Short mmCIF file of C-alpha atoms in Angstrom, two decimals:
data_model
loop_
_atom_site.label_atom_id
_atom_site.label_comp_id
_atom_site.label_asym_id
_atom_site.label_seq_id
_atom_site.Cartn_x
_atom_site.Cartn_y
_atom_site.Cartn_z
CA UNK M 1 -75.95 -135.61 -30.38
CA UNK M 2 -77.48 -133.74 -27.65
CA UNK M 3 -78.76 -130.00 -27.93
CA UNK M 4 -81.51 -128.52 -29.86
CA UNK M 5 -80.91 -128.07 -33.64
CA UNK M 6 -82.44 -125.54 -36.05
CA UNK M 7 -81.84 -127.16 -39.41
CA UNK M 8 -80.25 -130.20 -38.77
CA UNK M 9 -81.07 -133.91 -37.80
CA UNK M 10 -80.70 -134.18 -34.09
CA UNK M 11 -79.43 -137.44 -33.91
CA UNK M 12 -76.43 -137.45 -35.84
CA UNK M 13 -73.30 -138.50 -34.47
CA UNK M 14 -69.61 -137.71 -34.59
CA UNK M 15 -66.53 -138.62 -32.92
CA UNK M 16 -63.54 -136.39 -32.00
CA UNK M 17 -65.20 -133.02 -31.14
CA UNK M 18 -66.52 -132.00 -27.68
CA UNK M 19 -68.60 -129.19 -28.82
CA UNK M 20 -69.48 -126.64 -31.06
CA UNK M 21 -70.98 -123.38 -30.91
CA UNK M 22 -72.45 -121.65 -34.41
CA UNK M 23 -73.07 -117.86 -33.89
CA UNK M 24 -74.94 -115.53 -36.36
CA UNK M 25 -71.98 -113.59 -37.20
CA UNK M 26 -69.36 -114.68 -39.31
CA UNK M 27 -65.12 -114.75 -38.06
CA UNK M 28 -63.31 -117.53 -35.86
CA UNK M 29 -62.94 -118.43 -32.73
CA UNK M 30 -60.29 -120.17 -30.67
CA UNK M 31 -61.19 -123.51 -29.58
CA UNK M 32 -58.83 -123.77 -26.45
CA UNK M 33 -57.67 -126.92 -24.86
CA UNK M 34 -59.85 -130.20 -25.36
CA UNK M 35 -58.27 -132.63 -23.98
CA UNK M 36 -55.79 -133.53 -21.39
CA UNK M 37 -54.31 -136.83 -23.61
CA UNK M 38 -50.97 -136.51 -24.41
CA UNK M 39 -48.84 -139.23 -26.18
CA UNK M 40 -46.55 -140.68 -24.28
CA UNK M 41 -43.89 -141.40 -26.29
CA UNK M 42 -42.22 -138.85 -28.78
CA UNK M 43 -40.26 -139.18 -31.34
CA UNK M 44 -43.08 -141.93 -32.46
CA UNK M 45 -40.88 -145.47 -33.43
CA UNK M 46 -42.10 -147.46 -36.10
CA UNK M 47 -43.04 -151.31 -35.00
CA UNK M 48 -40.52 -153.90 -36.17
CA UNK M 49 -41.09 -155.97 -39.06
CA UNK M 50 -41.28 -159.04 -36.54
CA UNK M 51 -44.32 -157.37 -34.30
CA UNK M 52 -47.01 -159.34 -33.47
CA UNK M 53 -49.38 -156.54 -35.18
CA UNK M 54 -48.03 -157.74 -38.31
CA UNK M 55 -48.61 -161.11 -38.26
CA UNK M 56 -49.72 -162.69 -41.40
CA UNK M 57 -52.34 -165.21 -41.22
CA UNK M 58 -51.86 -168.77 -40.78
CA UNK M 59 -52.57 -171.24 -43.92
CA UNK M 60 -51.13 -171.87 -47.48
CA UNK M 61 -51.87 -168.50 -49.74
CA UNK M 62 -54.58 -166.99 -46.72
CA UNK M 63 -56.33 -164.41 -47.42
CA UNK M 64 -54.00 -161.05 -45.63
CA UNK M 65 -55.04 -157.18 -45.47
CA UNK M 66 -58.43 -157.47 -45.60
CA UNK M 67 -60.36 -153.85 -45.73
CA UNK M 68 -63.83 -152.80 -46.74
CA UNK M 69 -65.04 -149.52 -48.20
CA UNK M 70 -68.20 -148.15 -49.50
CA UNK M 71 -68.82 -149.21 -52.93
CA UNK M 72 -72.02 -147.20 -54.00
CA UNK M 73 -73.18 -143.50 -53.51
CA UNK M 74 -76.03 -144.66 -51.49
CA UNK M 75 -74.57 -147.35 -48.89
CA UNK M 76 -75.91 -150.11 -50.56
CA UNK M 77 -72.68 -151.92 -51.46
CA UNK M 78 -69.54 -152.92 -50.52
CA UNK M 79 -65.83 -153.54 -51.67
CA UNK M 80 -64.05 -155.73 -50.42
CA UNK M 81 -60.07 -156.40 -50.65
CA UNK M 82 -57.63 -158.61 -49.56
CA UNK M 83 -54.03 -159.78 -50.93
CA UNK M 84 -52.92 -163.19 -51.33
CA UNK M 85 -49.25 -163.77 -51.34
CA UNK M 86 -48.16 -167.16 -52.57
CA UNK M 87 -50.83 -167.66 -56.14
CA UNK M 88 -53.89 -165.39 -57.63
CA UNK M 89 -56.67 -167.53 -55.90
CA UNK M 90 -59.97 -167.01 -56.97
CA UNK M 91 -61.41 -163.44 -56.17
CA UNK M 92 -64.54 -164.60 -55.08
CA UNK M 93 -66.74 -163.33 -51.96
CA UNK M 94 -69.45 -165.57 -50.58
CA UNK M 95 -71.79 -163.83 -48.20
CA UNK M 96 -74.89 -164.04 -46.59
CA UNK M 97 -76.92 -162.65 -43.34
CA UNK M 98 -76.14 -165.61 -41.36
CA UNK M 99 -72.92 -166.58 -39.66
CA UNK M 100 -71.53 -169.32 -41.77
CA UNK M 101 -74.57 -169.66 -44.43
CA UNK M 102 -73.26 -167.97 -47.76
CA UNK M 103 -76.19 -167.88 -50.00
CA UNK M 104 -74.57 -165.16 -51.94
CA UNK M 105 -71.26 -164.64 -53.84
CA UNK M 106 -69.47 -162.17 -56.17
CA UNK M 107 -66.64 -162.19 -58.17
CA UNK M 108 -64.30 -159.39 -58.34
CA UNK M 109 -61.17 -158.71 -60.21
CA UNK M 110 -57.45 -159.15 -59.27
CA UNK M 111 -54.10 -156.80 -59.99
CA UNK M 112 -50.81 -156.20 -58.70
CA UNK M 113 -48.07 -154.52 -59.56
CA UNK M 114 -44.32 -153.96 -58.81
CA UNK M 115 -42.40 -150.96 -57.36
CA UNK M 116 -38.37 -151.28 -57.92
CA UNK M 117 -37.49 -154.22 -57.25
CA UNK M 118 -40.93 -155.45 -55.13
CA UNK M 119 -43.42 -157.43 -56.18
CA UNK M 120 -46.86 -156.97 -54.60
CA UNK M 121 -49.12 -160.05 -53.77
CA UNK M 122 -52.16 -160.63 -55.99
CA UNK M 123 -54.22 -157.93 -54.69
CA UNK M 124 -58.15 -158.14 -54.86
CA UNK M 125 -61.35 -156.06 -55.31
CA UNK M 126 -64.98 -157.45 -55.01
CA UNK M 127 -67.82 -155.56 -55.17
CA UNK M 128 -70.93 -156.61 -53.56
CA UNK M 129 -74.18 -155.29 -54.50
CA UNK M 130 -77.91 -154.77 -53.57
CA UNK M 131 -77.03 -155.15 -49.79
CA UNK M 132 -79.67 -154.56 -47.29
CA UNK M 133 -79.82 -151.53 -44.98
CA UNK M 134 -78.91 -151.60 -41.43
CA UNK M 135 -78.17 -155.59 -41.61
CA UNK M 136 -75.39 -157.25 -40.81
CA UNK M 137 -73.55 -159.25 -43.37
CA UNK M 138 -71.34 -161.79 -42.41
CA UNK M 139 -68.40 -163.14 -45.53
CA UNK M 140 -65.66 -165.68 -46.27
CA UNK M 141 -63.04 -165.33 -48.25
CA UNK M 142 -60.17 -167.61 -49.79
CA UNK M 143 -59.79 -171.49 -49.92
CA UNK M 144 -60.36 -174.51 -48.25
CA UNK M 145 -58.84 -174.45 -44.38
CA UNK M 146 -57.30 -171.03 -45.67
CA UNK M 147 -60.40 -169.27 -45.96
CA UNK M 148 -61.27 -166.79 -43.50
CA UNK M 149 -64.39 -165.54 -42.26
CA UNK M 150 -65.62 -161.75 -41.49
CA UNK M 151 -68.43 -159.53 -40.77
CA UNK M 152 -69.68 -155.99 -41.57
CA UNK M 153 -73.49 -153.71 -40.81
CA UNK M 154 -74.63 -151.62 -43.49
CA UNK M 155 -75.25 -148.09 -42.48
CA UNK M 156 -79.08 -147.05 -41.73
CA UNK M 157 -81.41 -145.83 -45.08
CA UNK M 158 -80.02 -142.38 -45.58
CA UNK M 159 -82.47 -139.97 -44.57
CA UNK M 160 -82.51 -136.64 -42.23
CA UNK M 161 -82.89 -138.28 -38.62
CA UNK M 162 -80.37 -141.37 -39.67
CA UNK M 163 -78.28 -141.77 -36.92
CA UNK M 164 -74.67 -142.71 -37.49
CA UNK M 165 -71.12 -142.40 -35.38
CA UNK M 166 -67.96 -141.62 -37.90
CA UNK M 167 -64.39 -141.68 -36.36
CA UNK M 168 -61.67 -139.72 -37.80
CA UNK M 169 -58.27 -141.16 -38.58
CA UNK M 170 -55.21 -139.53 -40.49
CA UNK M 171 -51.75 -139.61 -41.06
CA UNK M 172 -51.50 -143.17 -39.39
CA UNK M 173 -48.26 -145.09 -40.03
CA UNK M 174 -47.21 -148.02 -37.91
CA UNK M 175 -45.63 -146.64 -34.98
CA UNK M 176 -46.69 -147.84 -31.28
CA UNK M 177 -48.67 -144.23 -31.46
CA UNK M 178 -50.52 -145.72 -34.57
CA UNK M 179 -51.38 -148.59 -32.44
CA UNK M 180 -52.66 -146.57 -29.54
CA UNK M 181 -54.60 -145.07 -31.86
CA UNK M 182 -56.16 -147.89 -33.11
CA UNK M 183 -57.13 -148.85 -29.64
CA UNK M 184 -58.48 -145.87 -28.81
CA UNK M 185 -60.89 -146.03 -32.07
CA UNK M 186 -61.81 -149.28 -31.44
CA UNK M 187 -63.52 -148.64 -27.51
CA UNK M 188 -65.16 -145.16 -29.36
CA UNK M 189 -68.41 -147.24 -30.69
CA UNK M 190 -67.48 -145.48 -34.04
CA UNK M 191 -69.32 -147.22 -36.94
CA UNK M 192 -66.61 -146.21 -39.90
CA UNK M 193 -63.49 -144.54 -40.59
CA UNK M 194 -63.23 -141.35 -42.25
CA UNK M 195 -59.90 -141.57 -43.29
CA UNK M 196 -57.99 -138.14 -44.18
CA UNK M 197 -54.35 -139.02 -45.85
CA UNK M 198 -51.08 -140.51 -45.00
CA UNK M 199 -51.54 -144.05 -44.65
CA UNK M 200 -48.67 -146.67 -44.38
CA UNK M 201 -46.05 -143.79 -44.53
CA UNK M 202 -43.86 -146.59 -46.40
CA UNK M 203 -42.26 -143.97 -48.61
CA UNK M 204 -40.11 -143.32 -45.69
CA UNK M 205 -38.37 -146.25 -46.33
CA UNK M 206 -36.21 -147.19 -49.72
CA UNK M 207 -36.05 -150.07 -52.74
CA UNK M 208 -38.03 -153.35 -51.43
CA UNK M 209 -39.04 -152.22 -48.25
CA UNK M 210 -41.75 -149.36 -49.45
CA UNK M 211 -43.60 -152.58 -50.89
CA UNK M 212 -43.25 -154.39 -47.46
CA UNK M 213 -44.37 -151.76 -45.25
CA UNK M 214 -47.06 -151.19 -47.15
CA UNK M 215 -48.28 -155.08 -46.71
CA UNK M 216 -47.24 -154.47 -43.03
CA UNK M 217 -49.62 -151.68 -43.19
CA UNK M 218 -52.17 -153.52 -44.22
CA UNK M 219 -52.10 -156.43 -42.08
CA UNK M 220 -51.83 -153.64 -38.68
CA UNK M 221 -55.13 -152.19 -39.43
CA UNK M 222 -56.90 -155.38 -40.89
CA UNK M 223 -58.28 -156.03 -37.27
CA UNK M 224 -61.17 -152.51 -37.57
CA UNK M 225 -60.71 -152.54 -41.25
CA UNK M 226 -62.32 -155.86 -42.12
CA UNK M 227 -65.25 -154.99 -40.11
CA UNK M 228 -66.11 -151.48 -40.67
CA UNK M 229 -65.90 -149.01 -43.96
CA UNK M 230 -62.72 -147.08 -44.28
CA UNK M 231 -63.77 -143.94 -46.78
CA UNK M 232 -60.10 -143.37 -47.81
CA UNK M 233 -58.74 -139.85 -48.70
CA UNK M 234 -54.81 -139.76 -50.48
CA UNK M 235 -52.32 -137.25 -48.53
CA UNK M 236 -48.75 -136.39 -49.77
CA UNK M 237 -47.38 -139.77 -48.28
CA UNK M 238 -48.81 -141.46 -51.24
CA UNK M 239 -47.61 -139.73 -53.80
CA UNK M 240 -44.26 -141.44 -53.84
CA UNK M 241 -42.45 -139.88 -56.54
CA UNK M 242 -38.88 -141.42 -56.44
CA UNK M 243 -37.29 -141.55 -59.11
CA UNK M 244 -33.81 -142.60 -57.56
CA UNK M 245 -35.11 -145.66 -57.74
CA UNK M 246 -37.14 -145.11 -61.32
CA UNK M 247 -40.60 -144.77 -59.31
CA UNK M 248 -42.49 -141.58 -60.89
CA UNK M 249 -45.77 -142.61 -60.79
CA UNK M 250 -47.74 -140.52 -58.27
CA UNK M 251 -50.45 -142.62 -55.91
CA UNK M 252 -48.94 -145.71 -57.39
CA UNK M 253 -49.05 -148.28 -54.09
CA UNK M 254 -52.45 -146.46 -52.91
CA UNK M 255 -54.47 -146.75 -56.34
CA UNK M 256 -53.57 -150.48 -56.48
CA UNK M 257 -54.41 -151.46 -52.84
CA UNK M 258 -57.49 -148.82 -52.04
CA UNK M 259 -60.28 -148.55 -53.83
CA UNK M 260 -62.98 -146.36 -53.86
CA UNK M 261 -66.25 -145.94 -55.08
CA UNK M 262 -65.43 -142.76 -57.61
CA UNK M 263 -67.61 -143.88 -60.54
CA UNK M 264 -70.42 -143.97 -58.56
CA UNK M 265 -70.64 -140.02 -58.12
CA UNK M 266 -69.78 -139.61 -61.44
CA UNK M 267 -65.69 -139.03 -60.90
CA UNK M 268 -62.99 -139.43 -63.01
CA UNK M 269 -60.36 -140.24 -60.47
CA UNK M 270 -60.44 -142.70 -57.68
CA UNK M 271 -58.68 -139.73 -55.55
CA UNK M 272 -61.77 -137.44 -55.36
CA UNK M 273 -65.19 -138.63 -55.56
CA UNK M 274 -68.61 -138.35 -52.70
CA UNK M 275 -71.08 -140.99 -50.92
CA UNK M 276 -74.03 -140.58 -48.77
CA UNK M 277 -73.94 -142.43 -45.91
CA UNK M 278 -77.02 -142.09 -42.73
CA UNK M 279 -77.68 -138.45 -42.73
CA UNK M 280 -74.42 -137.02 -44.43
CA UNK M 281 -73.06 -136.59 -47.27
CA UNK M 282 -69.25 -137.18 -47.77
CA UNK M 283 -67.20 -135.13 -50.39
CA UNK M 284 -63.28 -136.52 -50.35
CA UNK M 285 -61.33 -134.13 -52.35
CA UNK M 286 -57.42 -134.78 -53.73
CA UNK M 287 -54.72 -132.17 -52.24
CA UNK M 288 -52.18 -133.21 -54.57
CA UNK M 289 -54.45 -133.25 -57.79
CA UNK M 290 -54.80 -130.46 -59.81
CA UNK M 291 -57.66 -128.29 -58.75
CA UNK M 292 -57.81 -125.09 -60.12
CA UNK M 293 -60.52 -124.17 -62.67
CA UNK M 294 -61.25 -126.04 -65.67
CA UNK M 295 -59.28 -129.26 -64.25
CA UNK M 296 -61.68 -132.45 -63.91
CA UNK M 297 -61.94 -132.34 -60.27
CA UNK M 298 -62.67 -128.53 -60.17
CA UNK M 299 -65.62 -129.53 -62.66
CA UNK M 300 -66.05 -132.66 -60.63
CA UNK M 301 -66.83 -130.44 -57.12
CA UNK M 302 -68.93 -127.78 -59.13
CA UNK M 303 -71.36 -130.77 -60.40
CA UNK M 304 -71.11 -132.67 -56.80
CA UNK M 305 -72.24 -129.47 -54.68
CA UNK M 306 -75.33 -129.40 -57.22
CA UNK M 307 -76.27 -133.10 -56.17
CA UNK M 308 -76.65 -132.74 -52.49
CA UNK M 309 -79.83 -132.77 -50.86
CA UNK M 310 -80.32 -131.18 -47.23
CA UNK M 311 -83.24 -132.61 -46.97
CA UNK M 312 -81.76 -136.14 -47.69
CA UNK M 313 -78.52 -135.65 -46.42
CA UNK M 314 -78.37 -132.25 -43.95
CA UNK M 315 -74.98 -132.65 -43.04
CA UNK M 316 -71.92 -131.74 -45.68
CA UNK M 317 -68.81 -133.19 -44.86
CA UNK M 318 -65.77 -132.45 -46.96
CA UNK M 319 -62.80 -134.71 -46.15
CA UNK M 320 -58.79 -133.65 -47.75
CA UNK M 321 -55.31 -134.24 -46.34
CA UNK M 322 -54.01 -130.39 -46.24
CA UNK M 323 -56.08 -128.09 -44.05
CA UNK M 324 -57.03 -125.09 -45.71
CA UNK M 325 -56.54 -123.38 -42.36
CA UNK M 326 -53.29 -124.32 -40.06
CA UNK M 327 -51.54 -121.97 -37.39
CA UNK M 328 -49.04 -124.46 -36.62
CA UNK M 329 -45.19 -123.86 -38.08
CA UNK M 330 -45.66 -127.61 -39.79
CA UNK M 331 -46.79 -127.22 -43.31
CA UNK M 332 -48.30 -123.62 -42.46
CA UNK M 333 -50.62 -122.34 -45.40
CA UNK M 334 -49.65 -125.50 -47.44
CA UNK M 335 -53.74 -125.35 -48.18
CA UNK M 336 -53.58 -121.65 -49.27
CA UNK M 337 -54.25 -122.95 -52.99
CA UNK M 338 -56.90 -125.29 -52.09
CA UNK M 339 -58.51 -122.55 -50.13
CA UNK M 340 -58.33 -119.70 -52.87
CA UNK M 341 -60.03 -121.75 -54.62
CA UNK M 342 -62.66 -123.60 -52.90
CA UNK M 343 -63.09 -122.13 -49.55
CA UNK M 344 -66.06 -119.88 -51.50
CA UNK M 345 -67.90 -122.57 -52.54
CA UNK M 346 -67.71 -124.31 -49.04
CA UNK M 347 -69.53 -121.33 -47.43
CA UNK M 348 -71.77 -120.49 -50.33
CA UNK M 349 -73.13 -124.55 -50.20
CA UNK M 350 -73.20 -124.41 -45.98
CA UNK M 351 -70.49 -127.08 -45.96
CA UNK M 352 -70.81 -128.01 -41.99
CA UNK M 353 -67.40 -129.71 -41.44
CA UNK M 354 -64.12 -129.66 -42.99
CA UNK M 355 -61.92 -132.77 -41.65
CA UNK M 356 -58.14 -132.61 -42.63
CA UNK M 357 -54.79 -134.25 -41.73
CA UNK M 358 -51.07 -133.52 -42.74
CA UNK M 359 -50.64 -131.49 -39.52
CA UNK M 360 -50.21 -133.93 -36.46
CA UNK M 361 -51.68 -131.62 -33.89
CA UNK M 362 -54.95 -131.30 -33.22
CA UNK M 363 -56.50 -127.74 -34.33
CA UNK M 364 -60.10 -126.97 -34.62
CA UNK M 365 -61.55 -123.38 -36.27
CA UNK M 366 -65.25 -122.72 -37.37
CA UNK M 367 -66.58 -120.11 -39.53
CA UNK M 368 -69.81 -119.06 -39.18
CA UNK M 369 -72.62 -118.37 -41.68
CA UNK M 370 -75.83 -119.73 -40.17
CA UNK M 371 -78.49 -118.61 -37.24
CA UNK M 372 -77.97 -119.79 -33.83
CA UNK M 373 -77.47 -123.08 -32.64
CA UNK M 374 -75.50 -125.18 -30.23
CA UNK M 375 -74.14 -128.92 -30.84
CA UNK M 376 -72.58 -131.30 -28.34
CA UNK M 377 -70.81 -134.56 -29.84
CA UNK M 378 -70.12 -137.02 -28.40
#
């Protein structure tokens, strides 16, 4: 970041804004053009089953759809997860700080699950502990010639001048737009993924191949996702209520394949839960949870806002897929709820950045409630 700062760490970095300007007077402004990108190619097509993007690994029951995540409040740890296809295979990570010396291992713990007629691979979670700060870890997982090998850098100590890049992702899919995307994140020097909803977008499809796209999925984004934190937020694409085929468990694919660290700030729900990470701390909140007062992620939030520490953590981040403010004619006011409820507890705790998907245009509005300051990202 470049500017001069009144209360916040000057070296904190994040993608996808230009600039910002905080007055001492509180309304909205309109952010005008940004950027001259445009997508070239509208209606976006999903990729075919057959794509190269898709390609499953080569060997006898390899390791597929590996992702990482944060898997402490603090940045200390890591989970890991991966599917194997053709037998259970042991859910074991072997680690270490040196390419191909693994003086470290953890075991995790293995599920699937089946969705109509699908039946997912043996899906994996591993949690590994007590990591070092800033150093990176390098890890092999699977069998034999099957295994395959990876590599991730913890964030910095979390403190007020930690500097750290996020990117922002949402409402992905699999389309050749998704994959520009993905190319586009990965030349942005971005150290992790804030992720905000709508992932595979497989519940556009029917019977076995939700299940499949969702392992397509997987596989597409394995190539940034092995190597770098996705902090994963649920939108309405994961719901998949469909009960034409008997499917009426809500966040049924997602809660299997994507975990997250909730225990660790004291949640009751993998779909909402907070981390500190650098110099910010990261509330993810649940659109399609049940929010109003009394319900355990109202009384979640209330707790969570009492935890942060500005002079820890100065910047507040609150991640969710609906944005509680949206001009556009696509899902306009679908966050009115959200907002009646919260948006008064965002500006009594200074929250400094709301990220949000569901709409898929780009739309930027700041409310002010803080003295003077100016902030260029980059």
């Amino acid at each position: 970041m470049r500017g001069k700062v009144t209360s916040r760490s000057s070296r904190f970095i994040l993608v996808i804004f230009t600039a910002i300007t905080f007055l001492s007077y509180g309304g909205r402004v309109y952010g005008g053009i940004t950027s001259t990108f445009i997508r070239s190619e509208w209606p976006s097509v999903d990729i075919p089953f057959d794509n190269e993007a898709f390609a499953v690994p080569k060997g006898h029951n390899a390791p597929q759809q590996v992702h990482i995540t944060q898997g402490d409040y603090d940045g200390k740890a890591v989970i890991v997860s991966w599917v194997t296809s053709d037998a259970p295979g042991l859910s074991i990570v072997n680690f270490g700080t040196s390419p191909g010396r693994y003086t470290l291992s953890a075991e995790g713990t293995m599920t699937n699950y089946t969705f109509h007629d699908y039946k997912s691979g043996y899906i994996h979670h591993c949690l590994l502990e007590g990591l070092k700060y800033d150093t990176k870890y390098y890890y092999k997982i699977g069998e034999g010639e099957s295994s395959r090998e990876f590599s991730f850098q913890t964030p910095p100590k979390i403190g007020p001048d930690a500097p750290y890049k996020f990117g922002i992702i949402g409402d992905l899919g699999q389309t050749y737009n998704s994959l520009s995307t993905l190319e586009h994140y990965m030349h942005s020097g971005a150290q992790a993924v804030l992720f905000v909803g709508d992932l595979s977008y497989a519940d556009r499809y029917q019977y076995n191949d939700v299940g499949l796209r969702w392992d397509t999925w997987g596989r597409f984004i394995e190539k940034i996702a092995a190597y770098q934190p996705w902090l994963w937020s649920a939108g309405n694409h994961e719901i998949e209520y469909m009960p034409y085929m008997g499917e009426v468990i809500p966040f049924k694919s997602y809660l299997h394949r994507y975990a997250t660290p909730y225990l660790a700030s004291k949640s009751s729900s993998p779909l909402w839960y907070a981390v500190r990470r650098a110099s910010a701390h990261i509330i993810v909140l649940s659109s399609y949870s049940p929010f109003v007062k009394y319900t355990p992620q109202w009384m979640w939030l209330r707790e969570e806002f009492k935890r942060v520490d500005r002079e820890k953590t100065p910047w507040l981040i609150v991640l969710m897929h609906a944005p509680i403010y949206n001009s556009n004619n696509a899902h306009f006011m679908e966050g009115e709820s959200m907002r009646s409820v919260f948006e008064s507890w965002f500006v009594r705790n200074k929250v400094d950045v709301v990220f949000a998907g569901h709409v898929h245009a780009y739309e930027r509005s700041v409310w002010f409630f803080c003295s003077i300051y100016f902030m260029t990202f980059a």
